[in-house]
Amino acid sequence: MAHILSAVSGSQQDVVQVTRALVSVSDKTGIVDFCKFLASKNVHLLSTGGTAKALRDAGLEVMDVSEYTGSPECLDGRVKTLHPKIHGGLLGVRGNKSHEEQMEEQGIGKIDMTILNLYPFEETVRGGGDFNQCIENIDIGGPSMLRSTAKNHAATTIVTSPDQYEEVIKCIEDHGGTTLTLRKKFAARAFSLSAAYDSAIANWFTNQLEEEKPVTTRVYKPEFPLKYGCNPHQKPAGISSILNSKLPFDVLNGVPGYINLLDAANAWQLVKELREATGLAAAASFKHVSPAGAAVAVPLSDVECAAYEITPEAAKELTPVALAYLRARNADPMCSFGDFAAVSDIVDAATAMILKKEVSDGIVAPGYTPEALEILKAKKGGNFIVLEAIKDFYPEEIEYREVYGMTFAQKRNDVIITKEHMANIATSKKEIVTDSVVRDMIVASICIKYTQSNSVGFAKDGMMVGVGAGQQSRVDCVKLAGRKVKTWYLRQHEKVLGLKFKAGVKRQDRVNARVRYIEGDFTPEERIRWEDQFEDVPEPLTDAEKNDFMSKATGVTISSDAFFPFRDSIDHASKYGVSYIVQPGGSVQDVQVTSAAEEYGMAMCMTGVRLFHH
């Protein structure tokens, strides 16, 4: 059984004046100004190597650690600070008679603060360093000093990141030294950093041996609290970054919620991948972590302009990113009510003006023009959420999720669907798979990649026109999405376009009224309120008129996140103008499904890539 040590007694102080600090950093951001502040408070600076040079070059008086210890650096710098005068100065318990006598006998001075970063081990691995280079970038002295300082936080302050410098400065200015509260907080962060650092080394080293990892340590840094989680009773809630990493977004305006950020994370990946795969500006409209719509910048027809309430002249003036969002929002404008938007390009004033008139919670984009940002910041009484995606953010290859006491790990679904995935055409009519068809196949496939499974999606002219999400049966996905496709088509029927609304009927009310007119299944009470929105009560849109209009539908693409297990999905899709199919394939029923596609004159591509999303 291990021997458990007893606590070492000493004096307890809240505020500790800093008289000597040890500085050894690889990230020199802000270090000169921080040390100038310490020097102004008569703090004696100890340092090593490049850090000492940087401080001297700035005119600061610095003592080399080797001079302080009387032992030169050796073994190619592997041994610099591993010395009793360093660790004794950090670990000696203040107010403990025995410790202080030993320190005096051995000439060990107190060190009140350590400022350090650890060798960039993870950056070396990411940069493709070979085994020996990665080994050399395993820090020994840094973690040793970190742990010594953090352990003795009753008297010593460990500073591990430039983002802590201002807090230390303010604490010293306000109190004349560091407080116990600050030292405890910094010690906790330091131990977390040490755990993450050692975990990264252990994981990498084990991977080199191709053995199962003995342990995985995930260390998170809380970034900001959230009002609540999915529901108001789910408190507390918050957002954290992975320690030593950053969040993928900066918050420019508003206060995002739990579901907002889930929408933003998925929507941003969707539009980013659409941009990469098609070369066109892309947009998405998200609700509850699935897209209501997604699109790329393809010019509008005159009838689409009428259905989307924009004049052809105004449509021609739209910028690509504004055009993409207008299409995305109009895939299913009823479901897009209160959406979270994402666009692939810089948001300009034209895009901001479209968002301004829509009911929407927020947007994520790679940037904003000054004019656009001001328009958006004024929306929702100043509460519209504006997120800016970090350009150089790269998520880790392995992602983790905690559910009911279990931690799931998997490689990120980082496959980018491109035209190469559409090369395997399983049906005979290969010639009809044109460039524009491939574009729609890509749009539909990337959209369902970020849709809750099971899912299928219908696309036409660069936009989703129906998304069926989260059904247990694939044919039910087709039926759900197909109903939306039918609604999208019938919004372009002349009787729908000719509805005469009373003055003052709001935009979203007009959207909803058109959908209910198409559906036609009013209750008596509902019909009274619905009819009151019009100058003249509209004649019904009959089933015969709907069927006749839909019989002319063509050129639609359907994509499925997994194989079609039976031909029933193809039979049902044929009712909505489907001419093209894209799916992973791999079912024992592939022959039957292919035969069904042939019967309807459809072209079908098999990508070989399943796209489940949960």
Short mmCIF file of N, CA and C in Angstrom, two decimals, residues 43-119:
data_model
loop_
_atom_site.label_atom_id
_atom_site.label_comp_id
_atom_site.label_asym_id
_atom_site.label_seq_id
_atom_site.Cartn_x
_atom_site.Cartn_y
_atom_site.Cartn_z
N VAL A 43 10.83 43.47 -9.02
CA VAL A 43 10.90 42.01 -9.06
C VAL A 43 12.21 41.61 -9.74
N HIS A 44 12.96 40.71 -9.09
CA HIS A 44 14.20 40.19 -9.64
C HIS A 44 13.85 39.11 -10.68
N LEU A 45 14.35 39.26 -11.91
CA LEU A 45 13.99 38.35 -12.99
C LEU A 45 15.08 37.32 -13.22
N LEU A 46 14.69 36.06 -13.19
CA LEU A 46 15.55 34.95 -13.58
C LEU A 46 15.04 34.42 -14.91
N SER A 47 15.95 34.02 -15.81
CA SER A 47 15.47 33.52 -17.09
C SER A 47 16.51 32.61 -17.74
N THR A 48 16.10 32.04 -18.88
CA THR A 48 16.96 31.11 -19.61
C THR A 48 16.95 31.43 -21.09
N GLY A 49 18.03 31.06 -21.77
CA GLY A 49 18.12 31.04 -23.23
C GLY A 49 17.51 32.20 -23.96
N GLY A 50 16.61 31.86 -24.91
CA GLY A 50 16.00 32.85 -25.78
C GLY A 50 15.15 33.85 -25.04
N THR A 51 14.52 33.43 -23.96
CA THR A 51 13.70 34.37 -23.18
C THR A 51 14.58 35.43 -22.54
N ALA A 52 15.70 35.01 -21.95
CA ALA A 52 16.63 35.97 -21.33
C ALA A 52 17.12 36.97 -22.36
N LYS A 53 17.43 36.49 -23.57
CA LYS A 53 17.93 37.38 -24.63
C LYS A 53 16.87 38.40 -25.02
N ALA A 54 15.61 37.93 -25.17
CA ALA A 54 14.54 38.85 -25.55
C ALA A 54 14.34 39.93 -24.49
N LEU A 55 14.45 39.56 -23.23
CA LEU A 55 14.27 40.54 -22.16
C LEU A 55 15.43 41.52 -22.11
N ARG A 56 16.65 41.01 -22.28
CA ARG A 56 17.82 41.91 -22.29
C ARG A 56 17.76 42.87 -23.49
N ASP A 57 17.36 42.34 -24.63
CA ASP A 57 17.25 43.20 -25.83
C ASP A 57 16.25 44.32 -25.61
N ALA A 58 15.29 44.11 -24.70
CA ALA A 58 14.30 45.15 -24.38
C ALA A 58 14.79 46.07 -23.27
N GLY A 59 16.04 45.86 -22.83
CA GLY A 59 16.63 46.74 -21.81
C GLY A 59 16.37 46.33 -20.38
N LEU A 60 15.89 45.11 -20.17
CA LEU A 60 15.62 44.65 -18.81
C LEU A 60 16.84 43.96 -18.21
N GLU A 61 16.97 44.09 -16.91
CA GLU A 61 18.06 43.41 -16.20
C GLU A 61 17.60 42.01 -15.82
N VAL A 62 18.34 41.01 -16.28
CA VAL A 62 17.95 39.61 -16.10
C VAL A 62 19.15 38.82 -15.62
N MET A 63 18.94 37.90 -14.70
CA MET A 63 19.99 36.97 -14.30
C MET A 63 19.72 35.62 -14.93
N ASP A 64 20.74 35.06 -15.56
CA ASP A 64 20.59 33.72 -16.13
C ASP A 64 20.42 32.69 -15.01
N VAL A 65 19.59 31.72 -15.27
CA VAL A 65 19.39 30.65 -14.29
C VAL A 65 20.71 29.95 -13.98
N SER A 66 21.55 29.78 -14.99
CA SER A 66 22.84 29.10 -14.77
C SER A 66 23.72 29.89 -13.80
N GLU A 67 23.66 31.20 -13.89
CA GLU A 67 24.42 32.05 -12.95
C GLU A 67 23.83 31.94 -11.54
N TYR A 68 22.49 31.91 -11.48
CA TYR A 68 21.82 31.84 -10.19
C TYR A 68 22.10 30.52 -9.47
N THR A 69 22.08 29.43 -10.24
CA THR A 69 22.29 28.12 -9.64
C THR A 69 23.76 27.75 -9.49
N GLY A 70 24.61 28.42 -10.27
CA GLY A 70 26.03 28.05 -10.29
C GLY A 70 26.29 26.81 -11.12
N SER A 71 25.28 26.37 -11.89
CA SER A 71 25.42 25.19 -12.75
C SER A 71 25.04 25.59 -14.17
N PRO A 72 25.96 25.39 -15.12
CA PRO A 72 25.66 25.77 -16.50
C PRO A 72 24.63 24.84 -17.13
N GLU A 73 23.92 25.38 -18.13
CA GLU A 73 23.06 24.51 -18.93
C GLU A 73 23.94 23.44 -19.57
N CYS A 74 23.37 22.23 -19.73
CA CYS A 74 24.17 21.16 -20.30
C CYS A 74 23.29 20.18 -21.08
N LEU A 75 23.93 19.26 -21.75
CA LEU A 75 23.25 18.20 -22.50
C LEU A 75 22.28 18.78 -23.53
N ASP A 76 22.83 19.72 -24.35
CA ASP A 76 22.04 20.37 -25.41
C ASP A 76 20.79 21.06 -24.85
N GLY A 77 20.91 21.61 -23.66
CA GLY A 77 19.80 22.34 -23.06
C GLY A 77 18.78 21.46 -22.38
N ARG A 78 19.03 20.14 -22.33
CA ARG A 78 18.06 19.27 -21.67
C ARG A 78 18.02 19.52 -20.17
N VAL A 79 19.12 20.00 -19.60
CA VAL A 79 19.15 20.30 -18.17
C VAL A 79 19.46 21.79 -18.01
N LYS A 80 18.46 22.53 -17.56
CA LYS A 80 18.62 23.96 -17.32
C LYS A 80 18.17 24.33 -15.92
N THR A 81 16.97 23.92 -15.59
CA THR A 81 16.33 24.37 -14.35
C THR A 81 16.15 23.26 -13.32
N LEU A 82 16.60 22.05 -13.63
CA LEU A 82 16.45 20.93 -12.69
C LEU A 82 17.55 21.01 -11.64
N HIS A 83 17.30 21.86 -10.65
CA HIS A 83 18.33 22.18 -9.67
C HIS A 83 17.65 22.52 -8.34
N PRO A 84 18.27 22.13 -7.21
CA PRO A 84 17.67 22.43 -5.90
C PRO A 84 17.42 23.91 -5.65
N LYS A 85 18.27 24.79 -6.21
CA LYS A 85 18.05 26.22 -5.98
C LYS A 85 16.80 26.73 -6.70
N ILE A 86 16.40 26.00 -7.75
CA ILE A 86 15.16 26.36 -8.44
C ILE A 86 13.96 25.72 -7.73
N HIS A 87 13.99 24.41 -7.62
CA HIS A 87 12.81 23.74 -7.07
C HIS A 87 12.70 23.91 -5.56
N GLY A 88 13.82 24.09 -4.89
CA GLY A 88 13.75 24.43 -3.47
C GLY A 88 13.14 25.80 -3.28
N GLY A 89 13.49 26.75 -4.17
CA GLY A 89 12.93 28.09 -4.09
C GLY A 89 11.45 28.12 -4.37
N LEU A 90 10.99 27.16 -5.16
CA LEU A 90 9.57 27.09 -5.48
C LEU A 90 8.78 26.30 -4.44
N LEU A 91 9.37 25.22 -3.92
CA LEU A 91 8.64 24.30 -3.06
C LEU A 91 8.78 24.58 -1.57
N GLY A 92 9.75 25.39 -1.18
CA GLY A 92 9.93 25.66 0.24
C GLY A 92 8.69 26.29 0.85
N VAL A 93 8.23 25.70 1.94
CA VAL A 93 6.99 26.17 2.58
C VAL A 93 7.30 27.40 3.42
N ARG A 94 6.66 28.50 3.09
CA ARG A 94 6.88 29.76 3.82
C ARG A 94 6.34 29.62 5.24
N GLY A 95 7.14 30.12 6.20
CA GLY A 95 6.70 30.06 7.59
C GLY A 95 6.97 28.73 8.26
N ASN A 96 7.57 27.79 7.54
CA ASN A 96 7.95 26.51 8.13
C ASN A 96 9.40 26.62 8.57
N LYS A 97 9.66 26.55 9.88
CA LYS A 97 10.99 26.81 10.42
C LYS A 97 12.03 25.89 9.81
N SER A 98 11.74 24.59 9.71
CA SER A 98 12.70 23.63 9.18
C SER A 98 13.03 23.94 7.72
N HIS A 99 12.03 24.22 6.92
CA HIS A 99 12.26 24.54 5.51
C HIS A 99 13.12 25.79 5.36
N GLU A 100 12.77 26.79 6.12
CA GLU A 100 13.50 28.06 5.96
C GLU A 100 14.95 27.93 6.43
N GLU A 101 15.17 27.13 7.46
CA GLU A 101 16.55 26.90 7.90
C GLU A 101 17.34 26.15 6.82
N GLN A 102 16.74 25.13 6.23
CA GLN A 102 17.42 24.37 5.17
C GLN A 102 17.70 25.25 3.96
N MET A 103 16.75 26.09 3.59
CA MET A 103 16.94 26.99 2.44
C MET A 103 18.10 27.94 2.70
N GLU A 104 18.18 28.45 3.93
CA GLU A 104 19.27 29.38 4.26
C GLU A 104 20.61 28.66 4.23
N GLU A 105 20.65 27.44 4.78
CA GLU A 105 21.90 26.67 4.80
C GLU A 105 22.41 26.38 3.39
N GLN A 106 21.49 26.12 2.47
CA GLN A 106 21.90 25.72 1.13
C GLN A 106 21.88 26.87 0.13
N GLY A 107 21.67 28.07 0.64
CA GLY A 107 21.69 29.24 -0.24
C GLY A 107 20.55 29.27 -1.24
N ILE A 108 19.39 28.78 -0.83
CA ILE A 108 18.22 28.73 -1.72
C ILE A 108 17.33 29.93 -1.44
N GLY A 109 17.16 30.78 -2.45
CA GLY A 109 16.28 31.94 -2.30
C GLY A 109 14.86 31.61 -2.72
N LYS A 110 13.92 32.35 -2.18
CA LYS A 110 12.51 32.12 -2.53
C LYS A 110 12.23 32.62 -3.95
N ILE A 111 11.49 31.84 -4.70
CA ILE A 111 10.99 32.25 -6.02
C ILE A 111 9.48 32.33 -5.90
N ASP A 112 8.93 33.51 -6.12
CA ASP A 112 7.52 33.75 -5.84
C ASP A 112 6.61 33.53 -7.05
N MET A 113 7.18 33.53 -8.24
CA MET A 113 6.35 33.41 -9.45
C MET A 113 7.13 32.69 -10.53
N THR A 114 6.45 31.81 -11.26
CA THR A 114 7.03 31.18 -12.45
C THR A 114 6.15 31.51 -13.64
N ILE A 115 6.79 32.01 -14.70
CA ILE A 115 6.08 32.34 -15.94
C ILE A 115 6.65 31.43 -17.01
N LEU A 116 5.84 30.54 -17.53
CA LEU A 116 6.39 29.57 -18.49
C LEU A 116 5.35 29.11 -19.50
N ASN A 117 5.85 28.63 -20.63
CA ASN A 117 5.05 27.82 -21.57
C ASN A 117 5.79 26.50 -21.71
N LEU A 118 5.10 25.52 -22.16
CA LEU A 118 5.73 24.22 -22.39
C LEU A 118 6.21 24.11 -23.83
N TYR A 119 7.23 23.29 -24.05
CA TYR A 119 7.72 23.06 -25.41
C TYR A 119 6.54 22.71 -26.31
#
